[in-house]
């Protein structure tokens, strides 16, 4: 990483952080979680983590740490949209690019898919570098753009839960629970082992009040195993009708630009790191 590249990233992150939070980053003695994320995500250490955020490569790590049973079914990997043989794919599936976030095409019914439009979207995403396009998160910089096709998780009864475990030094410390992304998005923060937090989940349209999931103990063990090699990471797991499914590893949640409510939790999370 060149000094020019680093200084460019630092200027951009400094400007964005000030616009979001109304205060400067304490570059010399960061205390807040958001400050530490802003500093970390433009570091060479972050750049070395690319294989853990590449959606194909991370499957190898997950398999080694906890086994294949927690991975989605993989139908194919491709270097370009033209390689995809839609006739060989099942009736429902999900197409994703390996090198970013949110670049997904969810296909519950293949007969209703506009194949040309899907290929056009994928082709556009393949030209982008997530680091350059969004937030200067260096862990995405070196990923080779590819496409993967994986199983579609049926959610007719809105019974798919997304559990995001915030882990520090191999210890899960809090959980963001998300449900019903297709409707009014429901989110709530929970303390461990299971207590509704005073902290509000960022960007929630409704809150979730629920008892501890039956699989909580197993999910905590999985989060611990997957987070142990890192100082801090968010481990995302889905639960669907008792099945636990790995989602992703996230090293700079929200790009470090998601305000805490109340603000004091920014320092609490920072102290965990």
Coordinates of C-alpha atoms in Angstrom, one line a residue, residues 57-202:
X57 CA -13.0 -18.2 -0.5
X58 CA -14.6 -17.8 3.0
X59 CA -16.4 -21.1 2.5
X60 CA -13.1 -22.9 2.9
X61 CA -12.4 -21.2 6.2
X62 CA -15.9 -21.9 7.5
X63 CA -15.6 -25.6 6.4
X64 CA -12.3 -25.9 8.3
X65 CA -13.6 -24.2 11.4
X66 CA -17.1 -25.6 11.8
X67 CA -17.9 -27.9 8.9
X68 CA -19.8 -27.9 5.6
X69 CA -23.2 -28.4 7.3
X70 CA -23.5 -24.7 8.0
X71 CA -22.9 -23.6 4.5
X72 CA -25.6 -23.0 1.8
X73 CA -25.7 -25.4 -1.1
X74 CA -23.5 -24.1 -3.9
X75 CA -24.8 -24.7 -7.4
X76 CA -22.0 -23.0 -9.4
X77 CA -19.2 -20.4 -9.6
X78 CA -18.6 -18.3 -12.7
X79 CA -16.0 -15.8 -14.0
X80 CA -18.6 -14.0 -16.1
X81 CA -22.4 -13.9 -16.5
X82 CA -22.1 -15.6 -19.9
X83 CA -20.8 -18.8 -18.2
X84 CA -24.1 -19.2 -16.3
X85 CA -26.3 -22.0 -17.8
X86 CA -29.7 -21.1 -16.4
X87 CA -31.2 -24.4 -17.7
X88 CA -29.0 -26.4 -15.3
X89 CA -30.0 -24.3 -12.3
X90 CA -32.9 -25.3 -10.0
X91 CA -36.2 -23.4 -10.0
X92 CA -35.1 -21.1 -7.1
X93 CA -31.6 -19.8 -6.3
X94 CA -29.6 -16.7 -5.5
X95 CA -26.9 -15.1 -7.6
X96 CA -24.2 -13.1 -5.9
X97 CA -20.9 -11.5 -6.7
X98 CA -18.0 -12.4 -4.5
X99 CA -16.4 -9.0 -4.1
X100 CA -19.0 -6.7 -2.6
X101 CA -22.1 -6.2 -0.4
X102 CA -25.7 -6.2 -1.6
X103 CA -24.9 -7.2 -5.2
X104 CA -27.4 -10.1 -5.2
X105 CA -30.2 -11.4 -7.4
X106 CA -32.8 -13.4 -5.5
X107 CA -34.7 -15.8 -7.7
X108 CA -37.7 -17.5 -6.0
X109 CA -39.1 -18.6 -9.3
X110 CA -36.8 -19.0 -12.3
X111 CA -39.7 -18.9 -14.8
X112 CA -40.3 -15.2 -13.9
X113 CA -36.6 -14.2 -14.1
X114 CA -35.6 -11.7 -16.8
X115 CA -32.4 -13.4 -17.8
X116 CA -31.0 -10.5 -19.9
X117 CA -31.6 -8.0 -17.1
X118 CA -29.9 -10.4 -14.6
X119 CA -26.9 -10.7 -16.8
X120 CA -26.7 -7.0 -17.3
X121 CA -26.7 -6.3 -13.6
X122 CA -24.1 -8.9 -12.9
X123 CA -21.9 -7.6 -15.7
X124 CA -22.1 -4.1 -14.3
X125 CA -21.2 -5.3 -10.8
X126 CA -18.2 -7.3 -12.1
X127 CA -16.7 -4.0 -13.4
X128 CA -16.8 -2.4 -9.9
X129 CA -14.3 -2.6 -7.0
X130 CA -16.2 -2.3 -3.8
X131 CA -13.3 -0.6 -2.1
X132 CA -13.2 2.1 -4.7
X133 CA -17.0 2.5 -4.9
X134 CA -18.0 2.4 -1.3
X135 CA -16.4 3.4 2.0
X136 CA -12.7 2.6 1.3
X137 CA -12.9 -0.8 3.0
X138 CA -9.6 -2.3 2.1
X139 CA -10.6 -5.9 2.8
X140 CA -12.5 -5.8 -0.5
X141 CA -9.8 -4.3 -2.6
X142 CA -7.9 -7.4 -3.7
X143 CA -10.9 -9.7 -4.3
X144 CA -11.1 -11.2 -7.8
X145 CA -14.7 -10.5 -9.1
X146 CA -16.6 -13.7 -9.6
X147 CA -20.2 -14.9 -9.4
X148 CA -21.6 -17.7 -7.3
X149 CA -25.0 -19.3 -7.4
X150 CA -26.3 -20.7 -4.1
X151 CA -29.6 -22.1 -2.7
X152 CA -32.6 -19.8 -2.1
X153 CA -33.7 -19.8 1.5
X154 CA -37.5 -20.1 1.6
X155 CA -39.1 -17.4 3.8
X156 CA -42.8 -17.6 3.1
X157 CA -43.7 -17.6 6.8
X158 CA -41.1 -14.9 7.6
X159 CA -39.3 -17.5 9.8
X160 CA -35.8 -16.6 8.6
X161 CA -33.9 -14.8 11.3
X162 CA -30.5 -13.0 10.8
X163 CA -28.3 -13.0 13.9
X164 CA -25.3 -10.7 13.7
X165 CA -22.8 -11.5 16.5
X166 CA -20.4 -8.7 17.4
X167 CA -17.2 -10.5 18.5
X168 CA -14.1 -9.1 20.1
X169 CA -11.0 -11.3 20.7
X170 CA -13.0 -14.4 20.1
X171 CA -15.8 -13.5 22.4
X172 CA -19.3 -12.7 21.2
X173 CA -20.4 -9.5 23.1
X174 CA -23.8 -8.5 21.5
X175 CA -26.3 -9.6 18.9
X176 CA -28.2 -7.7 16.3
X177 CA -31.4 -9.7 15.4
X178 CA -33.1 -8.9 12.0
X179 CA -36.3 -10.3 10.5
X180 CA -38.6 -9.7 7.6
X181 CA -36.3 -7.7 5.3
X182 CA -39.0 -7.8 2.5
X183 CA -41.5 -5.9 4.6
X184 CA -41.1 -3.5 7.5
X185 CA -37.6 -4.4 8.6
X186 CA -37.6 -5.5 12.2
X187 CA -34.3 -5.2 14.2
X188 CA -33.3 -5.3 17.9
X189 CA -30.0 -5.4 19.8
X190 CA -29.6 -8.1 22.5
X191 CA -27.0 -8.5 25.2
X192 CA -25.5 -11.9 25.8
X193 CA -26.6 -14.3 27.1
X194 CA -30.1 -12.9 26.2
X195 CA -31.4 -9.5 27.3
X196 CA -32.9 -6.8 25.2
X197 CA -30.3 -4.0 25.0
X198 CA -30.9 -0.3 25.6
X199 CA -29.1 0.3 22.4
X200 CA -31.4 0.7 19.3
X201 CA -30.6 -1.2 16.2
X202 CA -29.5 1.1 13.4

